Amino acid sequence: MDNVTGLVSIIIVNWNTRDLLLQCLRSINENAGDVAHEVIVFDNGSSDGSADAVRQQFPNVKVIASEENIGFAAGNNRAAAEAKGEFLLFLNPDTLVMSGAINQMRSFLESNARAGAVGCRLLNTDGTIQQSFWMRFPDIRWLLCRALFLDKLLWRSSVTAAVLLDRPIRVGHLLGACLMMPSDVFRSLRGFNESYFLYCEETDLCYRLWKNGYEVYYLPSGTVVHLGQQSTRNAAYWTNVQLQLSTYAFIMRNGSAAFYRRTMAKVAILIGAVGRLALWTARMLLRRRPLNESMPMLRGYARLLRAVFAFDKVIDRALASGRPIRWVD
């Protein structure tokens, strides 16, 4: 398929976030400016009427409706296969695009041939900066830092730097809530790795960009508001396990899968789960978090304590069957 020069294909994979998706589409209409663009929504088997609502309210948006949830990576790949743009913007449905963001990311890619991907500044709803880039890729040391809550301290220093940034910087990998890249580059890498059902797809993509001689950038001038984890908020019991499973799979794939590494990774995950169980229990007892928020988190981390020992089996079974790595209770 020949790309249309300058056209940005905005791709949104949706799962049961109808109202947020509609808000996102309105923000694109209001703030895309004079950037030539098309919007493709891939609906991952939603049961809330998302696909019909988009067709009714945004007739110019192309909707691809799947009968089942095939995962974030596969959904993006299916939509990208239909895209005509020179650039692909992968956007979460729980985002609000601010004025100038799309144009600034496109302009950056047009003027930087070695840039394989760029992400802009993400804000929380209260205006604070959200973590949207990492300098290092996940490894066992990263897992240990996260288990001991050291990642929070490191991120605070990164936030301080991000606030002060007035120019783009090279980073390791980006959050997939807002990521733009040239479509030719995306296709040369064969898109997202569909063996990831949810989480780490963008990490894997950025890793392969670097391995193939491209660079990944964070652009502080463009702004997108990201509500965060809206489609998975009510499934914390499952997402806690899925996040760790995907991270574990990424680490084992991009390094030795020797027994000691697998053991160390699992120990780090267990330490993190125990620490967070204690933290959420304290929050609940001190009434700093409501019961309906605390209990799903507690159940999720408790389940993780048992699930981690089955990670290798789940990964091997998924790879053997050709299906994505997905935790199923």
CSV table of C-alpha atoms in Angstrom, one decimal:
chain,number,residue,atom,x,y,z
A,1,MET,CA,0.0,0.0,0.0
A,2,ASP,CA,1.4,3.4,-1.0
A,3,ASN,CA,1.5,5.9,1.8
A,4,VAL,CA,-0.1,9.4,1.5
A,5,THR,CA,2.6,11.9,2.2
A,6,GLY,CA,2.1,13.9,5.3
A,7,LEU,CA,-1.1,12.0,6.3
A,8,VAL,CA,-1.3,10.9,9.9
A,9,SER,CA,-3.2,7.7,10.5
A,10,ILE,CA,-4.5,7.8,14.1
A,11,ILE,CA,-5.1,4.3,15.4
A,12,ILE,CA,-7.2,3.6,18.5
A,13,VAL,CA,-7.7,0.1,20.0
A,14,ASN,CA,-10.8,0.1,22.2
A,15,TRP,CA,-12.3,-2.3,24.7
A,16,ASN,CA,-15.4,-1.3,26.6
A,17,THR,CA,-14.5,2.4,27.0
A,18,ARG,CA,-17.3,3.9,24.8
A,19,ASP,CA,-17.7,7.2,26.5
A,20,LEU,CA,-14.0,7.8,26.9
A,21,LEU,CA,-13.4,6.9,23.2
A,22,LEU,CA,-16.0,9.4,22.1
A,23,GLN,CA,-14.3,12.1,24.2
A,24,CYS,CA,-11.0,11.2,22.6
A,25,LEU,CA,-12.4,11.4,19.1
A,26,ARG,CA,-13.9,14.8,19.9
A,27,SER,CA,-10.5,16.0,21.1
A,28,ILE,CA,-9.0,14.9,17.9
A,29,ASN,CA,-11.6,16.8,15.8
A,30,GLU,CA,-11.1,19.9,17.9
A,31,ASN,CA,-7.3,19.9,18.2
A,32,ALA,CA,-5.8,18.2,15.2
A,33,GLY,CA,-5.6,21.6,13.5
A,34,ASP,CA,-4.7,21.6,9.8
A,35,VAL,CA,-2.9,18.2,10.1
A,36,ALA,CA,-4.2,15.8,7.4
A,37,HIS,CA,-5.3,12.7,9.2
A,38,GLU,CA,-7.6,9.7,9.2
A,39,VAL,CA,-8.9,7.9,12.3
A,40,ILE,CA,-9.2,4.1,12.5
A,41,VAL,CA,-10.9,2.5,15.6
A,42,PHE,CA,-10.3,-1.2,16.2
A,43,ASP,CA,-13.0,-2.4,18.6
A,44,ASN,CA,-11.8,-5.4,20.5
A,45,GLY,CA,-15.1,-7.2,21.0
A,46,SER,CA,-16.7,-4.6,23.3
A,47,SER,CA,-20.1,-5.2,24.9
A,48,ASP,CA,-20.9,-1.5,25.6
A,49,GLY,CA,-21.9,-0.5,22.1
A,50,SER,CA,-18.6,1.3,21.3
A,51,ALA,CA,-18.5,0.5,17.6
A,52,ASP,CA,-22.1,1.6,16.9
A,53,ALA,CA,-21.7,4.8,18.9
A,54,VAL,CA,-18.6,5.7,16.8
A,55,ARG,CA,-20.4,4.9,13.6
A,56,GLN,CA,-23.3,7.1,14.6
A,57,GLN,CA,-21.4,10.1,16.0
A,58,PHE,CA,-18.3,10.0,13.8
A,59,PRO,CA,-19.2,8.7,10.4
A,60,ASN,CA,-15.8,9.7,9.0
A,61,VAL,CA,-14.0,7.4,11.4
A,62,LYS,CA,-13.2,3.9,10.0
A,63,VAL,CA,-14.4,1.3,12.5
A,64,ILE,CA,-13.1,-2.3,12.5
A,65,ALA,CA,-15.1,-4.4,14.8
A,66,SER,CA,-13.7,-7.7,16.1
A,67,GLU,CA,-16.0,-10.3,17.5
A,68,GLU,CA,-13.5,-11.2,20.2
A,69,ASN,CA,-10.7,-9.5,22.2
A,70,ILE,CA,-7.6,-10.4,20.2
A,71,GLY,CA,-5.3,-8.2,22.3
A,72,PHE,CA,-3.8,-4.7,22.1
A,73,ALA,CA,-0.9,-5.6,19.8
A,74,ALA,CA,-3.0,-7.6,17.3
A,75,GLY,CA,-5.7,-4.9,17.2
A,76,ASN,CA,-3.1,-2.2,16.4
A,77,ASN,CA,-1.6,-4.4,13.7
A,78,ARG,CA,-5.0,-5.0,12.1
A,79,ALA,CA,-5.8,-1.3,12.0
A,80,ALA,CA,-2.3,-0.4,10.8
A,81,ALA,CA,-2.8,-2.8,7.8
A,82,GLU,CA,-5.7,-0.5,6.7
A,83,ALA,CA,-3.9,2.8,7.3
A,84,LYS,CA,-2.9,5.0,4.4
A,85,GLY,CA,-0.8,7.6,6.3
A,86,GLU,CA,2.9,8.3,6.1
A,87,PHE,CA,2.8,8.3,9.9
A,88,LEU,CA,1.0,6.2,12.4
A,89,LEU,CA,-0.2,7.6,15.7
A,90,PHE,CA,-1.1,4.9,18.2
A,91,LEU,CA,-3.4,6.4,20.8
A,92,ASN,CA,-5.3,5.0,23.8
A,93,PRO,CA,-9.0,5.7,23.9
A,94,ASP,CA,-8.6,7.2,27.4
A,95,THR,CA,-6.6,10.2,26.1
A,96,LEU,CA,-7.4,13.8,25.2
A,97,VAL,CA,-5.3,15.3,22.4
A,98,MET,CA,-4.3,18.9,23.1
A,99,SER,CA,-3.8,21.6,20.4
A,100,GLY,CA,-0.6,21.2,18.4
A,101,ALA,CA,0.5,17.8,19.8
A,102,ILE,CA,-0.1,15.8,16.5
A,103,ASN,CA,1.6,18.4,14.4
A,104,GLN,CA,4.6,18.7,16.6
A,105,MET,CA,5.2,14.9,16.7
A,106,ARG,CA,4.8,14.7,12.9
A,107,SER,CA,7.1,17.6,12.3
A,108,PHE,CA,9.8,16.0,14.5
A,109,LEU,CA,9.7,12.8,12.6
A,110,GLU,CA,9.8,14.6,9.3
A,111,SER,CA,13.0,16.4,10.3
A,112,ASN,CA,14.8,13.5,12.1
A,113,ALA,CA,15.4,10.6,9.8
A,114,ARG,CA,16.9,8.4,12.5
A,115,ALA,CA,13.9,8.7,14.8
A,116,GLY,CA,11.9,5.5,14.7
A,117,ALA,CA,9.3,6.7,17.3
A,118,VAL,CA,8.3,9.7,19.3
A,119,GLY,CA,6.0,10.3,22.2
A,120,CYS,CA,4.9,13.6,23.7
A,121,ARG,CA,4.3,14.8,27.3
A,122,LEU,CA,1.5,13.0,29.0
A,123,LEU,CA,-0.5,14.7,31.8
A,124,ASN,CA,-2.8,13.4,34.5
A,125,THR,CA,-6.2,15.0,34.8
A,126,ASP,CA,-4.9,17.3,37.6
A,127,GLY,CA,-2.2,18.7,35.3
A,128,THR,CA,0.8,16.8,36.8
A,129,ILE,CA,3.2,15.0,34.5
A,130,GLN,CA,2.7,11.3,34.0
A,131,GLN,CA,5.4,8.8,33.5
A,132,SER,CA,5.6,8.2,29.8
A,133,PHE,CA,9.2,7.2,29.1
A,134,TRP,CA,11.9,5.1,30.5
A,135,MET,CA,15.6,5.3,29.9
A,136,ARG,CA,16.2,1.6,30.6
A,137,PHE,CA,14.5,-1.5,29.4
A,138,PRO,CA,13.1,-4.0,31.9
A,139,ASP,CA,15.6,-6.4,33.3
A,140,ILE,CA,16.1,-8.2,36.6
A,141,ARG,CA,17.6,-5.1,38.2
A,142,TRP,CA,14.6,-3.1,37.1
A,143,LEU,CA,12.3,-5.7,38.7
A,144,LEU,CA,14.2,-5.4,41.9
A,145,CYS,CA,14.1,-1.6,41.9
A,146,ARG,CA,10.4,-1.8,41.3
A,147,ALA,CA,9.9,-4.4,44.0
A,148,LEU,CA,11.6,-2.1,46.5
A,149,PHE,CA,9.7,1.0,45.4
A,150,LEU,CA,13.0,2.5,44.2
A,151,ASP,CA,11.4,3.1,40.8
A,152,LYS,CA,9.2,5.8,42.4
A,153,LEU,CA,12.3,7.7,43.6
A,154,LEU,CA,14.0,7.4,40.2
A,155,TRP,CA,10.8,8.6,38.4
A,156,ARG,CA,10.6,11.6,40.6
A,157,SER,CA,14.0,12.7,39.4
A,158,SER,CA,12.9,12.0,35.9
A,159,VAL,CA,9.8,14.1,36.4
A,160,THR,CA,11.9,17.0,37.6
A,161,ALA,CA,14.0,16.7,34.5
A,162,ALA,CA,10.9,16.4,32.3
A,163,VAL,CA,9.5,19.6,33.7
A,164,LEU,CA,12.7,21.4,32.9
A,165,LEU,CA,13.1,19.9,29.5
A,166,ASP,CA,12.8,22.3,26.6
A,167,ARG,CA,14.1,20.0,23.8
A,168,PRO,CA,13.5,16.4,22.7
A,169,ILE,CA,15.6,13.7,24.3
A,170,ARG,CA,16.5,10.2,23.4
A,171,VAL,CA,14.9,7.6,25.7
A,172,GLY,CA,14.8,3.8,25.9
A,173,HIS,CA,11.1,3.2,25.4
A,174,LEU,CA,7.8,5.0,25.5
A,175,LEU,CA,4.4,4.4,27.0
A,176,GLY,CA,2.1,3.2,24.2
A,177,ALA,CA,-0.8,5.6,25.2
A,178,CYS,CA,0.6,8.0,22.6
A,179,LEU,CA,3.3,6.9,20.2
A,180,MET,CA,3.9,8.1,16.6
A,181,MET,CA,6.2,6.5,14.1
A,182,PRO,CA,6.7,6.4,10.3
A,183,SER,CA,4.5,3.7,8.8
A,184,ASP,CA,7.3,2.4,6.7
A,185,VAL,CA,9.4,1.8,9.8
A,186,PHE,CA,6.5,0.1,11.6
A,187,ARG,CA,5.9,-2.2,8.7
A,188,SER,CA,9.6,-3.0,8.3
A,189,LEU,CA,9.5,-4.3,11.9
A,190,ARG,CA,6.3,-6.3,11.1
A,191,GLY,CA,4.4,-4.2,13.6
A,192,PHE,CA,3.7,-5.1,17.2
A,193,ASN,CA,4.7,-8.5,18.5
A,194,GLU,CA,1.3,-10.2,18.7
A,195,SER,CA,2.6,-12.7,21.3
A,196,TYR,CA,2.0,-10.0,23.8
A,197,PHE,CA,-1.7,-9.9,24.7
A,198,LEU,CA,-1.5,-6.8,26.9
A,199,TYR,CA,1.4,-4.8,28.3
A,200,CYS,CA,5.0,-4.6,27.0
A,201,GLU,CA,4.0,-4.4,23.3
A,202,GLU,CA,5.4,-0.9,23.0
A,203,THR,CA,8.4,-1.9,25.1
A,204,ASP,CA,9.2,-4.7,22.7
A,205,LEU,CA,8.6,-2.4,19.7
A,206,CYS,CA,11.0,0.3,21.0
A,207,TYR,CA,13.6,-2.4,21.8
A,208,ARG,CA,13.4,-3.6,18.2
A,209,LEU,CA,13.7,-0.1,16.9
A,210,TRP,CA,17.0,0.4,18.8
A,211,LYS,CA,18.2,-3.0,17.6
A,212,ASN,CA,17.6,-2.0,14.0
A,213,GLY,CA,19.4,1.3,14.2
A,214,TYR,CA,16.6,3.7,15.0
A,215,GLU,CA,16.2,6.1,17.9
A,216,VAL,CA,13.3,6.7,20.2
A,217,TYR,CA,12.5,10.2,21.5
A,218,TYR,CA,10.4,12.0,24.1
A,219,LEU,CA,9.0,15.4,22.9
A,220,PRO,CA,8.2,17.7,25.8
A,221,SER,CA,6.4,20.4,23.7
A,222,GLY,CA,3.4,18.3,22.6
A,223,THR,CA,0.8,17.5,25.3
A,224,VAL,CA,-1.8,14.7,25.6
A,225,VAL,CA,-4.0,14.1,28.7
A,226,HIS,CA,-4.0,10.4,29.7
A,227,LEU,CA,-6.6,9.2,32.2
A,228,GLY,CA,-4.9,5.9,32.5
A,229,GLN,CA,-5.9,2.2,32.8
A,230,GLN,CA,-9.6,2.9,32.3
A,231,SER,CA,-10.4,-0.2,30.4
A,232,THR,CA,-8.6,-2.4,33.0
A,233,ARG,CA,-9.5,-0.5,36.1
A,234,ASN,CA,-12.3,-2.9,37.1
A,235,ALA,CA,-10.1,-5.9,36.4
A,236,ALA,CA,-7.2,-5.2,38.7
A,237,TYR,CA,-7.3,-8.8,39.9
A,238,TRP,CA,-6.3,-9.9,36.4
A,239,THR,CA,-4.2,-7.0,35.2
A,240,ASN,CA,-1.7,-7.2,38.1
A,241,VAL,CA,-0.9,-10.7,37.0
A,242,GLN,CA,-0.9,-10.0,33.3
A,243,LEU,CA,1.5,-7.0,33.7
A,244,GLN,CA,4.0,-9.1,35.5
A,245,LEU,CA,3.6,-12.0,33.1
A,246,SER,CA,4.3,-9.8,30.1
A,247,THR,CA,7.2,-8.1,31.8
A,248,TYR,CA,8.7,-11.5,32.7
A,249,ALA,CA,8.2,-12.7,29.1
A,250,PHE,CA,10.0,-9.6,27.8
A,251,ILE,CA,13.0,-10.1,30.1
A,252,MET,CA,13.4,-13.8,29.4
A,253,ARG,CA,13.2,-13.2,25.6
A,254,ASN,CA,15.8,-10.4,25.6
A,255,GLY,CA,18.5,-12.2,27.6
A,256,SER,CA,19.4,-15.6,28.9
A,257,ALA,CA,16.5,-17.7,30.1
A,258,ALA,CA,18.8,-19.6,32.4
A,259,PHE,CA,17.4,-21.1,35.5
A,260,TYR,CA,19.1,-18.6,37.9
A,261,ARG,CA,17.7,-15.6,35.8
A,262,ARG,CA,14.2,-17.0,35.9
A,263,THR,CA,14.5,-17.6,39.6
A,264,MET,CA,15.8,-14.1,40.3
A,265,ALA,CA,13.0,-12.6,38.3
A,266,LYS,CA,10.4,-14.5,40.1
A,267,VAL,CA,11.9,-13.6,43.5
A,268,ALA,CA,11.8,-9.9,42.5
A,269,ILE,CA,8.1,-10.2,41.5
A,270,LEU,CA,7.3,-12.0,44.7
A,271,ILE,CA,9.0,-9.3,46.8
A,272,GLY,CA,7.1,-6.6,45.0
A,273,ALA,CA,3.8,-8.5,45.5
A,274,VAL,CA,4.3,-8.9,49.2
A,275,GLY,CA,5.3,-5.2,49.6
A,276,ARG,CA,2.2,-4.0,47.7
A,277,LEU,CA,-0.1,-6.4,49.6
A,278,ALA,CA,1.2,-4.8,52.8
A,279,LEU,CA,0.8,-1.3,51.4
A,280,TRP,CA,-2.7,-1.7,50.2
A,281,THR,CA,-3.7,-3.5,53.4
A,282,ALA,CA,-2.5,-0.5,55.4
A,283,ARG,CA,-4.2,2.0,53.0
A,284,MET,CA,-7.5,0.1,53.5
A,285,LEU,CA,-7.2,-0.2,57.3
A,286,LEU,CA,-6.3,3.5,57.6
A,287,ARG,CA,-9.2,4.3,55.3
A,288,ARG,CA,-6.9,6.1,52.8
A,289,ARG,CA,-8.4,4.0,50.0
A,290,PRO,CA,-12.1,2.9,49.7
A,291,LEU,CA,-12.9,-0.8,50.1
A,292,ASN,CA,-14.1,-1.1,46.5
A,293,GLU,CA,-10.7,0.1,45.3
A,294,SER,CA,-8.5,-1.8,47.8
A,295,MET,CA,-10.1,-5.2,47.5
A,296,PRO,CA,-9.4,-5.8,43.7
A,297,MET,CA,-5.8,-4.7,44.3
A,298,LEU,CA,-5.4,-7.0,47.3
A,299,ARG,CA,-6.9,-10.0,45.3
A,300,GLY,CA,-4.7,-9.2,42.4
A,301,TYR,CA,-1.4,-9.2,44.3
A,302,ALA,CA,-2.5,-12.3,46.3
A,303,ARG,CA,-3.2,-14.1,43.1
A,304,LEU,CA,0.2,-13.0,41.8
A,305,LEU,CA,1.9,-14.8,44.7
A,306,ARG,CA,0.7,-18.1,43.3
A,307,ALA,CA,0.6,-17.3,39.6
A,308,VAL,CA,4.3,-16.4,39.2
A,309,PHE,CA,5.3,-20.0,39.5
A,310,ALA,CA,3.2,-20.9,36.4
A,311,PHE,CA,4.6,-18.1,34.2
A,312,ASP,CA,7.0,-20.4,32.3
A,313,LYS,CA,4.3,-22.9,31.6
A,314,VAL,CA,1.9,-20.2,30.4
A,315,ILE,CA,4.5,-18.7,28.0
A,316,ASP,CA,5.5,-22.1,26.6
A,317,ARG,CA,1.9,-23.1,26.0
A,318,ALA,CA,1.1,-19.8,24.3
A,319,LEU,CA,4.1,-19.9,22.0
A,320,ALA,CA,3.4,-23.6,21.1
A,321,SER,CA,-0.2,-22.8,20.2
A,322,GLY,CA,0.6,-19.5,18.3
A,323,ARG,CA,-1.7,-17.6,20.6
A,324,PRO,CA,-0.7,-14.5,22.7
A,325,ILE,CA,0.7,-14.7,26.2
A,326,ARG,CA,-2.4,-14.2,28.3
A,327,TRP,CA,-3.1,-15.1,31.9
A,328,VAL,CA,-6.3,-17.1,32.3
A,329,ASP,CA,-7.4,-18.2,35.8
